[in-house]
Amino acid sequence: MNGPIPPIWTTGTTEAIRTGTWRAAIPRHVQAPSPCRQACPVNGDIATWIGLARERDFRGAFDALAQHNPFPAIAGRICHHPCEAACNRVGHDGALSICKLERFVGDAAISQGWAFDRPAVERTETVAIVGGGPAGLSAAYQLRRLGYAVTLYEARGELGGLMRHGIPSYRLSREVLDAEIARIVALGVDVRFNESPMTPDAWSALRSRHDAVFVATGAQKQKRLPGLDYAKPWVVDGAAWLAAANAGAPPKLGRRLVIIGGGSAALDAARSARRAGHEVTILSLEARAQMPAQHEEVDEAREEGIALRDAAMLVRATEDGDAVRLECTRVSFVPGAKRGQFTVAPVDGSTFAIHADAIVTSIGQDPDLAALPALPADGALVAVDAKQATPDGSTWAGGDVASMARFVTDAIGQGKRAAYAIDAALRARAGEPERVPGHRIGPPLALPRDEQVPLAAIATHYYAPQPRAADRKLDAVARLSSADEVQLGLDIEQALAETTRCFSCGTCIRCDTCVVVCPDLAVRRVDGGYQVLGDWCKGCGLCVKECPTGSMDMVDEAR
């Protein structure tokens, strides 16, 4: 290193040798969506808030989470977590426990009493929200953050909708539910209980008082099985039974119950019935692997002593002395192209019978569109476009009244989407420019890219195999003797360990790997980001190959 400089060099460095002329492609520093974010019903910045939690900045993690979802503690308990099925770590050593991490951050926010900031600017426009379930509360939260005066009309005496009346406390603690709702209301939402515009005149008056209306009245009409006599005292609608059970007064229906249905509501009714002392059998059209209910719900129900007769259908029910005889047959279930569509074919020679004291049907619900006379219908739903807008230009709708998705976090996402669409419409009406989204989290020099990051873009050799945090739950005996939550959260050691498993797909973690591995010193750190120096980069792609988060890619250069 101390020898003479070769005479062919004109300087003491290699800077004069501009090897950039050799390349046919050049790397670039990008910010790209992770598969988990693409799958998330609220489009949350998952890699960002997990990264903040990894640094023990739990308040920062909560703030990043709540930008998209004001219910992290609720979602962390009941979300169907499609983000985990999409997680790139599935192809390495198992999906990240995103849902449990969200619960951990949400629970920390409740225990610490963290509140939402009031809007910096108050606007003069008013927005009415009809329905205080997850979609309506989500829209109320986002609109208040944007400065709008929000009046929420709720037909019942409590907020929460399905989260309160349809989900049992052993899945969602009422203390958690109340805390996260109260935090939204504290932003200045004007709540009107026991009010619902159920007539054309009431709708007209509501719309005249407000600049925009968001309808989130849910689905109240229970679907009924043809041929089953609902006038019989031994036939009960599942939603009504579950609402009564959640209120602490389950109807008396005899010892043996058959719950018909394969979704989460059917599982909730069945498990609540077990806690009320019944012997329970679930009769599901779908085979176990096809059931809409989350797999862990089915597993937990079986652990609690609930019998499952899957891929089966009720043919008829008749009184048999003091009991009810259900004549059933095995079926082949084929799902259709859309949720709620399917075909079934009875399997020859597979009939069987079940004896019970009562039948509870839980096969889904439809909105009561007769109570919404001002809104156009699309089949059984309110007709909306991709931004949750109805054709009249002043009304939006979301949640179960406008979607067959029927998951709480889908409803939250629709409320968020409607709120931003309402904001855009009201700003346009006022002659104001479209609102610029909040600052983009990430290095300032990173180029946004639409394509999500595949596993192949992650340098997985930087991540030692590490098992996913083990699920913890009450044992079956303890569950049936209390109303305590079945699924338990992560402790801080488990949560921090789980955050280290995150690949941070498409989100730069400023690790400087690209700088270190570049043989031409052609990548430099600038203003918290990275810049590729085109004069020297010869396009070897080593920085792309070694990036542990997939935040570098290569683009062809035309010369």
Coordinates of C-alpha atoms in Angstrom, one line a residue:
M1 CA 0.0 0.0 0.0
N2 CA 3.0 2.3 0.5
G3 CA 4.6 1.6 -2.9
P4 CA 4.9 3.9 -5.8
I5 CA 1.7 4.8 -7.7
P6 CA 1.7 3.1 -11.1
P7 CA 2.6 5.5 -13.9
I8 CA -0.6 4.8 -15.8
W9 CA -2.6 6.4 -12.9
T10 CA -3.1 10.1 -13.0
T11 CA -4.3 10.4 -9.4
G12 CA -3.9 8.6 -6.1
T13 CA -7.4 7.0 -6.4
T14 CA -9.4 4.9 -8.8
E15 CA -11.9 7.7 -9.3
A16 CA -10.6 8.5 -12.7
I17 CA -11.4 5.0 -13.9
R18 CA -15.1 5.4 -14.7
T19 CA -16.2 1.8 -14.9
G20 CA -19.8 2.9 -15.3
T21 CA -19.5 2.7 -19.0
W22 CA -19.2 -1.1 -18.8
R23 CA -22.7 -1.8 -17.6
A24 CA -26.0 -2.7 -19.3
A25 CA -28.1 -2.4 -16.2
I26 CA -28.0 -0.3 -13.0
P27 CA -29.2 -0.9 -9.5
R28 CA -31.5 1.5 -7.8
H29 CA -32.7 2.0 -4.2
V30 CA -36.4 1.5 -4.0
Q31 CA -39.3 1.4 -1.6
A32 CA -41.7 -1.3 -2.5
P33 CA -44.8 -2.8 -0.9
S34 CA -44.4 -5.9 1.1
P35 CA -46.7 -8.9 0.5
C36 CA -48.2 -8.5 4.0
R37 CA -49.2 -4.9 3.2
Q38 CA -50.7 -5.9 -0.1
A39 CA -52.8 -8.5 1.7
C40 CA -53.8 -6.3 4.7
P41 CA -57.5 -5.3 4.6
V42 CA -56.5 -1.8 5.9
N43 CA -53.3 -1.5 3.8
G44 CA -51.2 -1.0 7.0
D45 CA -47.5 -0.1 7.1
I46 CA -46.7 -3.4 8.7
A47 CA -42.9 -3.4 8.1
T48 CA -42.7 0.1 9.4
W49 CA -44.5 -0.4 12.7
I50 CA -42.8 -3.7 13.3
G51 CA -39.5 -2.0 12.8
L52 CA -40.4 0.6 15.3
A53 CA -41.4 -2.0 17.8
R54 CA -38.1 -3.8 17.2
E55 CA -36.4 -0.6 18.4
R56 CA -38.7 -0.6 21.5
D57 CA -40.4 2.5 20.2
F58 CA -43.9 1.1 21.0
R59 CA -45.5 4.5 20.9
G60 CA -44.1 5.1 17.5
A61 CA -45.3 1.6 16.4
F62 CA -48.8 2.4 17.7
D63 CA -48.9 5.7 15.9
A64 CA -47.9 4.0 12.6
L65 CA -50.4 1.3 13.1
A66 CA -53.2 3.7 14.0
Q67 CA -52.7 5.7 10.8
H68 CA -54.7 3.0 9.1
N69 CA -56.4 1.1 11.9
P70 CA -57.6 2.6 15.1
F71 CA -58.3 -0.8 16.6
P72 CA -55.0 -2.6 16.9
A73 CA -55.9 -4.4 20.1
I74 CA -59.2 -5.6 18.6
A75 CA -57.7 -6.6 15.3
G76 CA -54.8 -8.4 17.1
R77 CA -57.5 -10.6 18.6
I78 CA -60.0 -11.3 15.8
C79 CA -58.4 -10.5 12.5
H80 CA -58.4 -13.3 10.0
H81 CA -54.8 -12.2 9.3
P82 CA -54.4 -12.7 5.5
C83 CA -51.1 -10.8 6.0
E84 CA -49.6 -13.9 7.6
A85 CA -50.5 -16.2 4.7
A86 CA -48.8 -13.7 2.4
C87 CA -45.7 -13.2 4.6
N88 CA -42.4 -13.9 2.7
R89 CA -41.1 -15.7 5.8
V90 CA -43.5 -18.6 5.0
G91 CA -40.9 -19.7 2.5
H92 CA -38.1 -19.5 5.0
D93 CA -39.1 -20.9 8.4
G94 CA -42.7 -19.8 9.0
A95 CA -44.9 -16.7 8.8
L96 CA -44.4 -13.8 11.2
S97 CA -46.9 -13.6 14.0
I98 CA -48.2 -10.3 12.8
C99 CA -51.5 -10.5 14.4
K100 CA -50.1 -11.2 17.9
L101 CA -47.6 -8.4 17.5
E102 CA -50.4 -6.0 16.6
R103 CA -52.2 -7.1 19.8
F104 CA -49.1 -6.5 21.8
V105 CA -48.8 -2.9 20.6
G106 CA -52.6 -2.3 21.0
D107 CA -52.6 -3.6 24.5
A108 CA -49.6 -1.4 25.3
A109 CA -51.5 1.6 24.1
I110 CA -54.5 0.8 26.3
S111 CA -52.4 0.1 29.4
Q112 CA -50.4 3.4 28.9
G113 CA -53.5 5.4 28.1
W114 CA -52.2 6.7 24.7
A115 CA -54.7 9.0 23.0
F116 CA -55.1 10.2 19.5
D117 CA -54.1 13.7 18.6
R118 CA -57.0 16.1 17.9
P119 CA -57.1 17.5 14.4
A120 CA -54.8 20.4 13.8
V121 CA -57.5 22.3 11.7
E122 CA -61.3 22.1 12.1
R123 CA -63.3 22.2 8.9
T124 CA -66.8 23.5 8.6
E125 CA -68.3 20.6 6.7
T126 CA -70.3 18.0 8.6
V127 CA -70.5 14.2 7.9
A128 CA -73.2 11.9 9.1
I129 CA -72.3 8.3 9.8
V130 CA -75.1 5.8 10.2
G131 CA -74.0 2.8 12.1
G132 CA -71.6 2.5 15.0
G133 CA -69.9 -0.8 14.0
P134 CA -66.3 -1.3 12.8
A135 CA -66.8 0.4 9.4
G136 CA -68.7 3.4 10.9
L137 CA -66.2 3.9 13.7
S138 CA -63.3 3.6 11.3
A139 CA -64.7 6.3 9.1
A140 CA -65.5 8.5 12.1
Y141 CA -61.9 8.2 13.2
Q142 CA -60.4 9.1 9.9
L143 CA -62.8 12.0 9.2
R144 CA -62.2 13.5 12.6
R145 CA -58.4 13.3 12.1
L146 CA -59.0 15.2 8.8
G147 CA -60.9 17.9 10.8
Y148 CA -64.5 17.2 9.8
A149 CA -67.4 17.5 12.2
V150 CA -68.8 14.0 12.6
T151 CA -72.2 12.9 13.9
L152 CA -72.6 9.2 14.4
Y153 CA -76.1 7.8 14.5
E154 CA -76.4 4.4 16.2
A155 CA -79.7 2.5 16.3
R156 CA -78.8 0.7 19.6
G157 CA -77.7 2.0 23.0
E158 CA -74.0 1.0 22.6
L159 CA -71.3 1.3 19.9
G160 CA -69.5 -1.6 18.5
G161 CA -72.0 -3.3 16.2
L162 CA -70.9 -6.9 15.4
M163 CA -67.8 -6.5 17.6
R164 CA -70.1 -6.2 20.6
H165 CA -73.2 -8.1 19.7
G166 CA -71.7 -10.8 17.5
I167 CA -68.3 -11.7 19.0
P168 CA -68.2 -13.3 22.4
S169 CA -66.0 -11.9 25.2
Y170 CA -63.9 -15.0 25.3
R171 CA -62.6 -13.9 21.9
L172 CA -62.7 -10.1 22.5
S173 CA -62.6 -8.6 26.0
R174 CA -65.2 -6.0 26.5
E175 CA -62.7 -3.9 28.3
V176 CA -60.5 -3.8 25.2
L177 CA -63.5 -3.1 23.0
D178 CA -64.7 -0.2 25.2
A179 CA -61.2 1.3 25.5
E180 CA -60.6 1.4 21.7
I181 CA -64.0 2.8 21.0
A182 CA -63.7 5.5 23.7
R183 CA -60.4 6.6 22.2
I184 CA -62.2 7.4 18.9
V185 CA -65.1 9.1 20.5
A186 CA -62.7 11.3 22.5
L187 CA -61.6 12.9 19.2
G188 CA -64.9 14.8 19.3
V189 CA -67.3 12.5 17.6
D190 CA -70.9 13.5 18.3
V191 CA -72.7 10.2 19.1
R192 CA -76.5 9.9 18.9
F193 CA -77.7 6.6 20.4
N194 CA -81.1 5.0 19.6
E195 CA -81.4 6.9 16.4
S196 CA -81.6 5.5 12.9
P197 CA -83.2 7.1 9.7
M198 CA -85.6 4.3 8.8
T199 CA -88.0 6.3 6.5
P200 CA -87.6 8.3 3.3
D201 CA -88.4 11.5 5.2
A202 CA -85.8 10.7 7.8
W203 CA -83.2 10.0 5.2
S204 CA -84.0 13.2 3.3
A205 CA -83.7 15.2 6.6
L206 CA -80.4 13.6 7.4
R207 CA -78.9 14.3 4.1
S208 CA -80.1 17.9 4.2
R209 CA -78.3 18.4 7.5
H210 CA -75.0 17.1 6.5
D211 CA -72.5 17.6 3.6
A212 CA -71.9 13.8 3.2
V213 CA -73.3 10.6 4.6
F214 CA -71.6 7.3 5.2
V215 CA -73.9 4.3 5.7
A216 CA -72.6 1.3 7.7
T217 CA -75.7 -0.3 9.1
G218 CA -74.4 -3.8 8.8
A219 CA -76.4 -7.0 8.0
Q220 CA -79.4 -7.7 10.2
K221 CA -81.6 -10.1 8.3
Q222 CA -80.7 -13.7 9.1
K223 CA -80.7 -16.1 6.2
R224 CA -83.0 -19.0 6.7
L225 CA -82.9 -22.6 5.6
P226 CA -85.8 -23.5 3.3
G227 CA -88.1 -26.2 4.6
L228 CA -87.2 -25.5 8.3
D229 CA -90.2 -24.2 10.3
Y230 CA -88.9 -21.2 12.2
A231 CA -92.2 -20.9 14.1
K232 CA -91.2 -24.0 16.1
P233 CA -89.8 -23.2 19.5
W234 CA -86.8 -25.5 18.8
V235 CA -85.6 -23.5 15.8
V236 CA -83.7 -20.3 16.6
D237 CA -81.8 -17.7 14.5
G238 CA -78.1 -17.8 15.3
A239 CA -77.6 -14.0 15.4
A240 CA -80.4 -13.5 17.9
W241 CA -79.2 -16.4 20.0
L242 CA -75.6 -15.1 20.0
A243 CA -76.6 -11.5 20.9
A244 CA -78.6 -12.8 23.8
A245 CA -75.7 -15.0 24.9
N246 CA -73.3 -12.1 24.6
A247 CA -75.6 -10.0 26.8
G248 CA -75.4 -12.7 29.5
A249 CA -78.9 -14.2 28.9
P250 CA -78.7 -17.2 26.5
P251 CA -82.1 -18.7 25.7
K252 CA -83.0 -22.0 27.3
L253 CA -83.2 -24.5 24.5
G254 CA -82.6 -27.9 26.1
R255 CA -79.4 -29.9 26.5
R256 CA -78.5 -30.9 23.0
L257 CA -78.0 -28.2 20.3
V258 CA -77.1 -28.5 16.6
I259 CA -75.6 -25.4 15.2
I260 CA -75.9 -25.2 11.4
G261 CA -73.2 -23.2 9.6
G262 CA -69.4 -23.1 9.0
G263 CA -68.4 -19.5 9.5
S264 CA -67.1 -17.6 12.5
A265 CA -70.6 -16.7 13.7
A266 CA -71.6 -20.4 13.8
L267 CA -68.4 -21.2 15.7
D268 CA -69.1 -18.4 18.1
A269 CA -72.6 -19.6 18.7
A270 CA -71.4 -23.2 19.2
R271 CA -68.7 -22.3 21.6
S272 CA -71.0 -19.9 23.6
A273 CA -73.5 -22.8 23.8
R274 CA -70.8 -25.0 25.3
R275 CA -70.1 -22.4 27.9
A276 CA -73.8 -22.3 28.7
G277 CA -73.7 -26.0 29.4
H278 CA -75.0 -27.5 26.1
E279 CA -73.9 -30.5 24.2
V280 CA -73.1 -29.1 20.8
T281 CA -72.8 -30.4 17.3
I282 CA -71.9 -28.2 14.3
L283 CA -73.3 -29.2 10.9
S284 CA -71.3 -27.6 8.2
L285 CA -71.9 -27.7 4.4
E286 CA -68.2 -27.1 3.9
A287 CA -65.5 -29.7 4.5
R288 CA -63.3 -28.7 7.5
A289 CA -60.6 -27.3 5.3
Q290 CA -63.2 -25.2 3.4
M291 CA -65.0 -23.7 6.4
P292 CA -65.0 -19.9 6.4
A293 CA -64.2 -19.8 10.1
Q294 CA -60.6 -19.4 11.0
H295 CA -58.8 -22.8 11.4
E296 CA -57.8 -22.0 15.0
E297 CA -61.5 -21.4 15.9
V298 CA -62.4 -24.8 14.6
D299 CA -59.5 -26.4 16.5
E300 CA -60.4 -24.7 19.7
A301 CA -64.1 -25.7 19.3
R302 CA -63.0 -29.3 19.0
E303 CA -60.8 -29.0 22.0
E304 CA -63.8 -27.8 24.0
G305 CA -65.8 -30.9 23.2
I306 CA -67.9 -29.7 20.2
A307 CA -68.7 -32.4 17.6
L308 CA -68.2 -31.4 14.0
R309 CA -70.2 -33.0 11.2
D310 CA -68.6 -31.3 8.2
A311 CA -69.4 -31.7 4.4
A312 CA -73.0 -32.4 5.4
M313 CA -76.4 -31.0 4.9
L314 CA -79.7 -31.0 6.7
V315 CA -82.4 -32.7 4.6
R316 CA -85.3 -32.3 7.0
A317 CA -86.1 -31.9 10.7
T318 CA -89.0 -33.5 12.4
E319 CA -90.3 -33.8 15.9
D320 CA -89.5 -37.2 17.5
G321 CA -91.1 -37.3 20.9
D322 CA -89.5 -34.8 23.1
A323 CA -86.5 -34.5 20.7
V324 CA -85.9 -33.3 17.2
R325 CA -84.6 -35.7 14.5
L326 CA -82.4 -34.1 11.9
E327 CA -82.1 -36.2 8.7
C328 CA -78.8 -35.3 7.0
T329 CA -76.7 -36.4 4.1
R330 CA -73.0 -36.0 3.3
V331 CA -72.4 -33.6 0.4
S332 CA -69.7 -32.5 -2.0
F333 CA -69.2 -28.7 -1.6
V334 CA -67.8 -26.7 -4.5
P335 CA -67.2 -23.0 -3.8
G336 CA -68.2 -20.5 -6.5
A337 CA -66.3 -17.6 -8.0
K338 CA -67.6 -15.1 -5.4
R339 CA -68.0 -15.4 -1.7
G340 CA -71.4 -16.8 -0.8
Q341 CA -71.7 -18.7 -4.1
F342 CA -71.4 -22.5 -4.1
T343 CA -72.9 -25.7 -5.3
V344 CA -73.5 -28.9 -3.3
A345 CA -74.2 -32.4 -4.5
P346 CA -75.5 -35.1 -2.1
V347 CA -73.3 -38.2 -1.8
D348 CA -75.4 -41.3 -2.5
G349 CA -75.9 -43.7 0.4
S350 CA -74.5 -41.3 3.0
T351 CA -77.6 -40.3 5.0
F352 CA -77.4 -40.1 8.8
A353 CA -79.5 -38.8 11.6
I354 CA -78.8 -36.5 14.6
H355 CA -81.1 -36.2 17.6
A356 CA -81.2 -32.8 19.4
D357 CA -83.4 -30.6 21.5
A358 CA -83.0 -27.5 19.3
I359 CA -81.5 -26.2 16.1
V360 CA -79.6 -22.9 15.8
T361 CA -79.1 -21.7 12.2
S362 CA -76.1 -19.5 11.6
I363 CA -75.7 -19.4 7.8
G364 CA -75.2 -15.7 7.2
Q365 CA -77.1 -12.4 7.2
D366 CA -78.2 -9.9 4.6
P367 CA -78.6 -6.1 5.0
D368 CA -82.1 -4.8 5.5
L369 CA -82.3 -2.7 2.3
A370 CA -86.0 -1.9 3.0
A371 CA -84.7 0.4 5.8
L372 CA -82.5 2.2 3.3
P373 CA -85.0 3.5 0.8
A374 CA -82.7 6.2 -0.7
L375 CA -79.9 3.9 -1.7
P376 CA -79.6 1.8 -4.9
A377 CA -79.1 -1.9 -4.5
D378 CA -76.7 -4.4 -6.1
G379 CA -78.4 -7.6 -5.4
A380 CA -78.6 -8.0 -1.6
L381 CA -76.1 -5.2 -1.0
V382 CA -76.0 -1.4 -1.3
A383 CA -74.3 -0.6 -4.7
V384 CA -71.0 1.2 -4.3
D385 CA -67.9 1.8 -6.4
A386 CA -64.2 1.1 -5.6
K387 CA -64.2 4.2 -3.3
Q388 CA -67.3 3.1 -1.4
A389 CA -69.4 5.8 -3.2
T390 CA -73.1 5.3 -4.2
P391 CA -74.2 6.7 -7.5
D392 CA -75.8 9.8 -5.9
G393 CA -72.5 11.5 -5.2
S394 CA -73.2 12.5 -1.6
T395 CA -73.5 9.1 0.1
W396 CA -71.0 6.4 0.7
A397 CA -71.5 2.9 2.2
G398 CA -69.2 0.2 3.7
G399 CA -69.1 -2.8 5.9
D400 CA -71.6 -5.7 5.7
V401 CA -74.2 -3.4 4.2
A402 CA -72.1 -3.1 1.0
S403 CA -69.7 -6.0 1.0
M404 CA -69.7 -9.8 1.2
A405 CA -66.2 -9.8 2.8
R406 CA -67.8 -10.1 6.3
F407 CA -64.6 -9.6 8.3
V408 CA -64.1 -6.9 10.9
T409 CA -60.8 -5.7 9.4
D410 CA -62.3 -5.5 5.9
A411 CA -65.0 -3.3 7.3
I412 CA -62.3 -1.1 9.0
G413 CA -60.5 -0.8 5.7
Q414 CA -63.7 0.2 3.9
G415 CA -64.4 2.9 6.5
K416 CA -61.0 4.3 6.0
R417 CA -61.3 4.2 2.2
A418 CA -64.7 5.9 2.3
A419 CA -63.4 8.6 4.7
Y420 CA -60.6 9.6 2.3
A421 CA -63.0 9.5 -0.7
I422 CA -65.4 11.8 1.3
D423 CA -62.5 14.2 2.0
A424 CA -61.6 14.3 -1.6
A425 CA -65.2 15.0 -2.7
L426 CA -65.7 17.8 -0.1
R427 CA -62.4 19.4 -0.9
A428 CA -63.3 19.4 -4.6
R429 CA -66.7 20.8 -3.8
A430 CA -65.0 23.6 -1.9
G431 CA -62.6 24.3 -4.8
E432 CA -59.6 23.1 -2.8
P433 CA -56.7 21.0 -4.2
E434 CA -56.6 17.3 -3.4
R435 CA -55.1 16.5 -0.1
V436 CA -51.4 15.4 -0.3
P437 CA -50.9 12.2 1.6
G438 CA -48.8 12.3 4.7
H439 CA -45.0 12.0 4.5
R440 CA -43.8 8.8 3.0
I441 CA -41.9 6.8 5.6
G442 CA -38.6 5.7 4.3
P443 CA -35.3 7.0 2.9
P444 CA -35.9 10.2 0.8
L445 CA -33.9 9.0 -2.2
A446 CA -35.7 5.6 -2.5
L447 CA -37.9 5.4 -5.6
P448 CA -41.4 4.1 -5.0
R449 CA -42.2 0.9 -6.8
D450 CA -45.6 -0.7 -7.3
E451 CA -44.6 -4.3 -7.6
Q452 CA -44.4 -6.2 -4.2
V453 CA -41.2 -7.7 -3.0
P454 CA -40.9 -11.5 -3.6
L455 CA -39.0 -13.9 -1.4
A456 CA -36.4 -14.2 -4.1
A457 CA -35.4 -10.5 -3.6
I458 CA -34.6 -11.1 0.1
A459 CA -31.0 -12.2 1.0
T460 CA -32.3 -14.8 3.5
H461 CA -28.8 -15.9 4.5
Y462 CA -28.8 -12.9 6.8
Y463 CA -31.7 -14.4 8.8
A464 CA -30.9 -17.5 10.9
P465 CA -33.8 -19.9 11.3
Q466 CA -35.9 -18.8 14.2
P467 CA -39.2 -20.4 15.2
R468 CA -42.4 -18.4 15.2
A469 CA -43.6 -17.3 18.6
A470 CA -45.7 -20.1 20.1
D471 CA -49.4 -19.5 20.5
R472 CA -50.6 -19.4 24.1
K473 CA -54.1 -20.1 25.2
L474 CA -56.1 -21.2 28.1
D475 CA -56.6 -25.0 28.4
A476 CA -60.1 -26.3 27.4
V477 CA -61.2 -27.0 31.0
A478 CA -60.4 -23.4 32.1
R479 CA -62.2 -22.0 29.1
L480 CA -65.5 -23.6 29.8
S481 CA -65.6 -22.4 33.4
S482 CA -64.9 -18.7 32.7
A483 CA -65.5 -15.9 30.3
D484 CA -61.8 -15.2 30.1
E485 CA -60.1 -14.7 26.7
V486 CA -59.0 -18.0 25.2
Q487 CA -56.1 -16.7 23.2
L488 CA -53.3 -15.1 25.2
G489 CA -51.0 -12.4 24.0
L490 CA -47.2 -12.2 23.7
D491 CA -45.0 -11.1 26.6
I492 CA -42.4 -8.5 25.8
E493 CA -39.5 -11.0 25.3
Q494 CA -41.7 -13.0 22.8
A495 CA -42.8 -9.8 21.0
L496 CA -39.2 -8.4 20.6
A497 CA -38.0 -11.8 19.4
E498 CA -40.8 -11.9 16.9
T499 CA -40.0 -8.4 15.5
T500 CA -36.4 -9.6 14.7
R501 CA -37.9 -12.2 12.4
C502 CA -39.4 -9.6 10.1
F503 CA -37.7 -9.3 6.7
S504 CA -38.9 -5.6 6.4
C505 CA -39.7 -6.5 2.8
G506 CA -39.3 -3.4 0.6
T507 CA -38.6 -1.1 3.5
C508 CA -34.9 -0.1 3.9
I509 CA -33.4 -0.6 7.4
R510 CA -30.3 1.5 6.6
C511 CA -28.0 -1.4 7.3
D512 CA -25.3 -0.1 4.8
T513 CA -24.9 -3.6 3.2
C514 CA -25.1 -2.1 -0.2
V515 CA -22.3 0.3 0.6
V516 CA -20.1 -2.4 2.1
V517 CA -20.4 -5.0 -0.6
C518 CA -20.0 -2.8 -3.6
P519 CA -16.6 -3.6 -5.1
D520 CA -16.4 -0.2 -6.9
L521 CA -17.5 1.9 -3.9
A522 CA -20.3 3.1 -6.2
V523 CA -23.0 3.3 -3.5
R524 CA -22.9 6.0 -0.9
R525 CA -25.2 7.0 1.9
V526 CA -26.8 10.4 1.4
D527 CA -29.4 12.1 3.7
G528 CA -30.4 8.9 5.3
G529 CA -30.8 7.1 1.9
Y530 CA -28.5 5.6 -0.7
Q531 CA -27.3 6.9 -4.0
V532 CA -25.8 4.8 -6.8
L533 CA -23.0 6.6 -8.5
G534 CA -23.5 6.0 -12.2
D535 CA -20.0 7.0 -13.2
W536 CA -18.5 4.0 -11.3
C537 CA -21.2 1.4 -11.0
K538 CA -20.6 -1.3 -13.6
G539 CA -23.9 -3.1 -12.9
C540 CA -22.6 -6.3 -11.2
G541 CA -25.8 -6.5 -9.1
L542 CA -24.0 -7.5 -5.9
C543 CA -25.8 -4.9 -3.9
V544 CA -29.2 -6.2 -5.1
K545 CA -28.3 -9.8 -4.4
E546 CA -27.1 -8.9 -0.9
C547 CA -29.9 -6.6 0.2
P548 CA -31.6 -8.2 3.2
T549 CA -34.9 -6.4 2.7
G550 CA -35.3 -6.4 -1.1
S551 CA -34.9 -2.6 -1.2
M552 CA -32.6 -2.6 -4.3
D553 CA -33.4 -3.7 -7.8
M554 CA -31.9 -3.6 -11.3
V555 CA -33.2 -1.8 -14.3
D556 CA -32.0 -2.1 -17.9
E557 CA -30.3 0.9 -19.4
A558 CA -30.7 1.9 -23.0
R559 CA -27.5 3.4 -24.4

